[in-house]
Coordinates of C-alpha atoms and ligand atoms in Angstrom, one line a residue:
M1 CA 0.2 0.1 -0.4
S2 CA 1.8 3.9 -0.8
A3 CA -2.1 6.0 1.3
D4 CA -1.5 9.1 2.9
S5 CA 1.0 10.0 -0.7
V6 CA 0.3 11.4 -3.7
T7 CA 1.9 10.2 -6.5
P8 CA 2.6 12.1 -10.2
F9 CA 2.9 10.6 -13.3
G10 CA 3.0 12.1 -17.2
F11 CA 1.8 10.4 -20.1
E12 CA 5.0 9.7 -22.8
A13 CA 2.5 10.2 -25.9
L14 CA 0.4 12.4 -24.2
P15 CA 0.7 16.5 -23.5
V16 CA -1.5 15.2 -20.0
R17 CA -0.1 15.5 -16.6
G18 CA -1.7 13.8 -13.7
A19 CA -1.7 12.6 -9.8
L20 CA -3.1 10.7 -7.6
I21 CA -4.1 10.7 -4.1
H22 CA -4.7 8.0 -1.5
L23 CA -5.1 9.3 2.3
S24 CA -6.1 6.8 5.0
R25 CA -4.2 7.4 8.3
T26 CA -4.2 10.9 7.6
W27 CA -7.6 11.2 6.4
R28 CA -8.5 8.7 9.7
R29 CA -7.2 11.7 12.7
M30 CA -9.1 14.1 10.2
L31 CA -12.3 12.5 11.6
R32 CA -10.8 11.5 14.6
D33 CA -12.3 14.1 16.8
H34 CA -15.7 15.1 14.7
D35 CA -19.1 13.4 14.3
Y36 CA -20.1 14.2 10.8
D37 CA -23.1 12.2 8.8
A38 CA -21.5 9.8 5.8
L39 CA -22.1 13.0 3.1
V40 CA -20.8 15.5 5.1
T41 CA -17.8 12.6 5.5
E42 CA -17.6 12.2 2.1
T43 CA -17.5 16.5 0.7
L44 CA -15.0 16.5 3.5
G45 CA -12.7 13.7 1.6
H46 CA -13.4 14.7 -1.7
A47 CA -12.2 18.5 -0.5
A48 CA -8.9 16.5 1.3
A49 CA -8.0 14.5 -1.6
A50 CA -8.9 18.0 -4.1
T51 CA -6.4 19.8 -1.7
G52 CA -3.7 17.7 -1.8
L53 CA -4.0 17.4 -5.4
I54 CA -3.7 20.8 -5.7
A55 CA -0.8 21.5 -3.7
Q56 CA 1.0 19.1 -5.4
S57 CA 0.2 20.5 -9.1
L58 CA 1.7 24.4 -8.0
K59 CA 5.1 25.0 -8.3
F60 CA 4.8 27.7 -4.6
D61 CA 6.1 27.9 -1.3
G62 CA 2.8 28.4 1.1
T63 CA -0.9 27.2 1.8
I64 CA -3.8 26.3 -0.7
T65 CA -6.9 27.4 1.6
L66 CA -10.4 25.0 -0.1
Q67 CA -13.1 27.5 1.5
I68 CA -17.0 26.9 1.0
Q69 CA -19.9 28.4 3.4
S70 CA -23.1 28.0 2.3
T71 CA -26.1 29.2 4.0
G72 CA -28.2 25.5 3.8
T73 CA -26.6 22.4 5.9
L74 CA -22.9 23.1 5.3
Q75 CA -22.1 26.3 7.1
M76 CA -18.3 26.1 6.8
L77 CA -15.9 23.7 5.6
V78 CA -12.5 24.6 5.4
M79 CA -9.4 22.6 3.9
Q80 CA -5.9 23.0 3.7
C81 CA -2.7 21.5 2.2
T82 CA 1.0 23.3 2.3
S83 CA 3.5 23.2 0.1
E84 CA 4.9 20.5 2.1
L85 CA 1.8 18.2 1.9
D86 CA 0.7 18.7 5.5
V87 CA -3.2 18.9 5.2
R88 CA -5.9 19.3 7.9
G89 CA -9.6 20.4 7.6
M90 CA -13.2 20.9 9.2
A91 CA -16.5 21.3 8.7
A92 CA -19.4 22.5 10.7
V93 CA -22.9 21.4 9.7
E94 CA -26.1 23.5 11.0
E95 CA -27.4 21.6 13.8
G96 CA -30.3 19.8 13.8
T97 CA -30.1 19.5 9.6
A98 CA -29.5 16.7 7.4
A99 CA -28.6 17.1 3.9
T100 CA -29.7 14.2 1.0
S101 CA -27.4 15.7 -1.6
F102 CA -24.4 17.6 -2.6
A103 CA -26.5 19.7 -4.4
E104 CA -28.9 20.5 -0.8
L105 CA -25.6 20.8 2.0
T106 CA -24.3 23.3 -0.8
S107 CA -27.1 25.0 -1.2
K108 CA -26.5 28.7 -2.1
A109 CA -22.6 28.1 -0.7
H110 CA -19.5 30.7 -2.1
C111 CA -16.3 28.7 -2.3
A112 CA -12.9 29.8 -3.0
V113 CA -9.2 28.4 -3.5
T114 CA -6.8 30.1 -1.6
V115 CA -2.9 29.7 -2.7
D116 CA -1.3 32.3 0.1
A117 CA 2.6 32.3 -0.9
G118 CA 3.8 34.8 1.1
D119 CA 3.1 39.1 0.1
R120 CA -0.5 38.8 -1.7
P121 CA -2.5 36.0 -1.7
Y122 CA -4.9 34.1 -4.5
Q123 CA -7.9 33.7 -4.6
G124 CA -10.1 32.0 -7.2
I125 CA -13.7 31.5 -6.9
V126 CA -14.8 28.6 -7.4
E127 CA -18.7 27.7 -9.2
I128 CA -20.6 25.0 -7.1
D129 CA -21.8 23.2 -10.1
D130 CA -24.6 21.3 -8.0
R131 CA -23.7 17.5 -9.4
S132 CA -20.2 17.5 -6.9
L133 CA -17.1 19.1 -5.5
A134 CA -15.5 17.4 -9.1
A135 CA -17.2 19.2 -11.4
S136 CA -17.5 22.9 -9.7
L137 CA -13.1 22.3 -9.4
E138 CA -13.5 21.2 -13.1
H139 CA -14.9 24.4 -14.2
Y140 CA -12.9 26.6 -12.3
F141 CA -9.3 24.8 -13.1
A142 CA -11.0 25.8 -17.1
R143 CA -12.3 29.6 -16.8
S144 CA -10.3 30.4 -13.9
V145 CA -6.9 28.8 -14.7
Q146 CA -7.8 27.9 -18.0
V147 CA -5.8 24.7 -17.5
P148 CA -8.3 21.8 -19.2
S149 CA -8.5 19.6 -15.9
H150 CA -11.0 16.3 -15.6
V151 CA -10.8 15.3 -11.8
A152 CA -12.4 12.3 -10.3
L153 CA -13.1 12.4 -6.4
L154 CA -13.4 9.4 -3.7
A155 CA -14.4 9.2 0.2
N156 CA -16.2 7.9 2.7
E157 CA -14.8 7.3 6.6
E158 CA -12.4 4.7 5.0
F159 CA -10.4 6.9 2.7
A160 CA -10.0 9.7 0.7
A161 CA -8.3 9.8 -2.5
G162 CA -8.6 11.6 -6.6
I163 CA -7.2 12.1 -9.5
L164 CA -6.8 15.4 -11.4
L165 CA -5.2 15.3 -15.2
Q166 CA -4.5 18.8 -16.4
Q167 CA -3.6 19.7 -19.9
V168 CA -0.4 21.2 -20.2
P169 CA -0.9 24.2 -21.8
G170 CA 0.1 25.6 -25.1
A171 CA 0.3 21.5 -26.2
P172 CA -2.9 20.8 -28.2
I173 CA -4.5 17.3 -27.2
D174 CA -6.8 14.9 -29.1
A175 CA -10.6 15.7 -28.2
D176 CA -11.3 11.6 -27.9
D177 CA -7.8 10.9 -26.4
W178 CA -9.1 13.5 -23.6
N179 CA -12.4 12.6 -23.3
R180 CA -11.2 8.7 -23.0
L181 CA -8.9 9.3 -20.0
H182 CA -12.2 11.0 -18.5
F183 CA -14.6 7.6 -19.0
L184 CA -10.9 6.1 -17.4
I185 CA -10.7 7.9 -13.9
E186 CA -14.4 7.8 -13.7
T187 CA -14.4 4.1 -13.3
L188 CA -12.5 4.3 -10.3
S189 CA -13.9 3.4 -7.2
P190 CA -13.4 2.7 -3.6
K191 CA -12.1 -0.8 -4.2
D192 CA -9.5 0.4 -6.1
F193 CA -8.0 1.8 -2.6
T194 CA -8.5 -1.3 -0.8
G195 CA -5.3 -3.3 -1.5
D196 CA -3.7 -2.0 -4.9
T197 CA -0.5 0.1 -4.2
S198 CA -0.7 3.8 -6.4
L199 CA 1.9 3.3 -8.8
H200 CA -0.2 -0.6 -9.6
L201 CA -3.2 1.4 -9.7
I202 CA -2.3 4.4 -12.4
G203 CA -0.8 1.1 -14.3
K204 CA -4.5 -0.4 -14.3
L205 CA -6.2 2.2 -14.9
F206 CA -4.1 3.7 -17.7
A207 CA -3.8 0.0 -18.6
E208 CA -3.5 1.4 -22.8
D209 CA -1.0 4.2 -22.5
D210 CA 2.4 4.7 -21.9
V211 CA 2.7 6.3 -18.7
R212 CA 5.7 7.5 -16.5
V213 CA 5.1 7.3 -12.8
Y214 CA 7.2 9.5 -10.6
E215 CA 8.1 9.6 -6.9
P216 CA 5.3 9.9 -4.5
R217 CA 5.3 12.6 -1.9
P218 CA 4.4 11.7 1.8
V219 CA 1.3 13.8 2.8
N220 CA 1.0 13.9 7.0
F221 CA -2.3 15.4 8.8
R222 CA -0.4 18.6 11.1
C223 CA -2.2 21.2 12.5
R224 CA -0.7 24.4 12.6
C225 CA -2.4 25.5 15.6
S226 CA -0.8 26.8 18.7
A227 CA -1.1 28.4 22.1
R228 CA 0.0 31.9 21.1
K229 CA -2.5 32.0 18.2
V230 CA -5.2 31.0 21.0
E231 CA -3.9 33.5 22.8
D232 CA -4.0 36.2 20.1
V233 CA -8.0 35.3 19.4
L234 CA -8.4 35.6 23.7
K235 CA -7.3 39.0 22.6
M236 CA -9.5 40.0 20.1
I237 CA -12.4 38.4 21.7
G238 CA -11.2 40.8 25.3
E239 CA -10.9 41.0 28.7
E240 CA -14.1 41.9 29.6
E241 CA -15.2 38.8 27.9
A242 CA -12.5 36.4 29.0
R243 CA -13.4 37.5 32.9
Q244 CA -16.6 36.4 32.5
T245 CA -15.5 33.5 30.7
L246 CA -13.5 33.0 33.7
E247 CA -15.6 33.8 36.3
E248 CA -18.7 31.4 34.9
M249 CA -16.9 28.5 34.1
G250 CA -13.4 28.7 36.1
D251 CA -11.5 28.5 33.5
I252 CA -10.8 29.2 29.9
E253 CA -11.4 26.0 27.5
V254 CA -10.2 26.7 23.6
I255 CA -10.8 23.7 21.6
C256 CA -9.0 23.7 18.5
E257 CA -11.6 22.7 15.8
Y258 CA -9.1 20.2 13.5
C259 CA -6.9 18.4 16.0
G260 CA -9.3 18.5 18.8
R261 CA -6.8 20.1 20.6
H262 CA -8.1 21.6 23.9
R263 CA -6.0 24.4 25.7
H264 CA -7.2 25.5 29.1
F265 CA -6.2 29.4 29.9
D266 CA -7.0 30.2 34.2
A267 CA -7.0 33.5 35.5
V268 CA -3.5 33.3 36.1
D269 CA -3.2 33.2 32.1
V270 CA -5.5 35.7 32.1
E271 CA -3.8 38.1 33.8
R272 CA -1.1 37.8 31.7
L273 CA -3.1 37.8 28.6
F274 CA -4.0 41.4 29.0
A275 CA -0.9 42.6 31.3
D276 CA 0.7 46.1 30.0
N277 CA 4.0 44.0 29.0
V278 CA 3.1 40.7 27.2
V279 CA 6.0 38.5 27.3
F280 CA 5.2 35.3 25.5
G281 CA 5.7 32.0 25.7
P282 CA 7.1 29.6 22.4
D283 CA 5.1 29.6 20.0
S284 CA 3.8 26.1 20.2
V285 CA 3.6 24.7 23.3
Q286 CA 3.7 20.7 23.8
Ligands
LIG301 ZN1 -5.5 22.6 16.5

C-alpha cells in the first residue's frame, strides 16, 4: 500500500500531467474528533483529496485553502494543504439538519480556493456545480486557471482519494484522447483503494497508455494551531468577555476545530494575557 501520499505521473504520448492521491491514516485522523454524517464525510474527503492534488500541482511555497460557506446545511468547510503536503480540515454543519445530496448540502454556497504564498494571497472563486465538488473544480480549472482538467474524487470514512489530470498549456490534445482519459478516471471505485499501490493502480487504469510514474510524496495530517494563536484570538475577544467566562466557568477552554486539542486558560493566564508588558511563551507549547 502507498496510502497517505500523492503520486505524480505523466503520459509519454499525450500532453497531460496527472497525480493520484490516496489518504488513509491522515484522513481518519482528520475525522477522529468529529461526528460527521456520511454525506459531510464524503464531501470533506473530496475536499481533502482535491486540496492535496492542487497543492501538488503548483510550484509554490505556502498554503492552499479550499473554503465553502453556505446558508444551507453546510455552514462552513475549510481544507488546507501546505506546499509540504501537510493537510488539515474541518466542517461545521447547521445543528439538527441533514442534507441528502451535494446540491442540498451546499445550497447558496460560496466556494473559493486561496493560494497564500506570502505577500499577496490569490483567491479564485469556484462556482458550485450541483453535481459534485469534482465537477465544480473542473469548471474552476477551465475558466479561472485556464488549464482544462479532469477531476475524480472518492471518499468514505476509511479513505479519501482522487485523480487530477491537466492538459499541458500550449500543447493541443485530441478530443477523443481527452474524453477517453475522463472516462477512465470515472471508473475509479472505492475497492481500487483497498489493496493496490498507487503505482499499480495508475498502471491498471491507463493500461493502454505509456505512463511515466514519479516518486510518491508523503501527505501528513498536521495542525498549525498554537498557544500563541489562541491567545491572539482571546485578546481580540477582549478582556471583559474573557474575565466573564473565567468567572462563570472557572477557566477558559479553547478546543481547536481542526485537531481537537484542548487548551486551558486560568486566572493567572488571563492576567498575563491582558497585562501591559506581555511576554509570550514559545509559539507552540507541547
Ligand atoms: Zn489544532
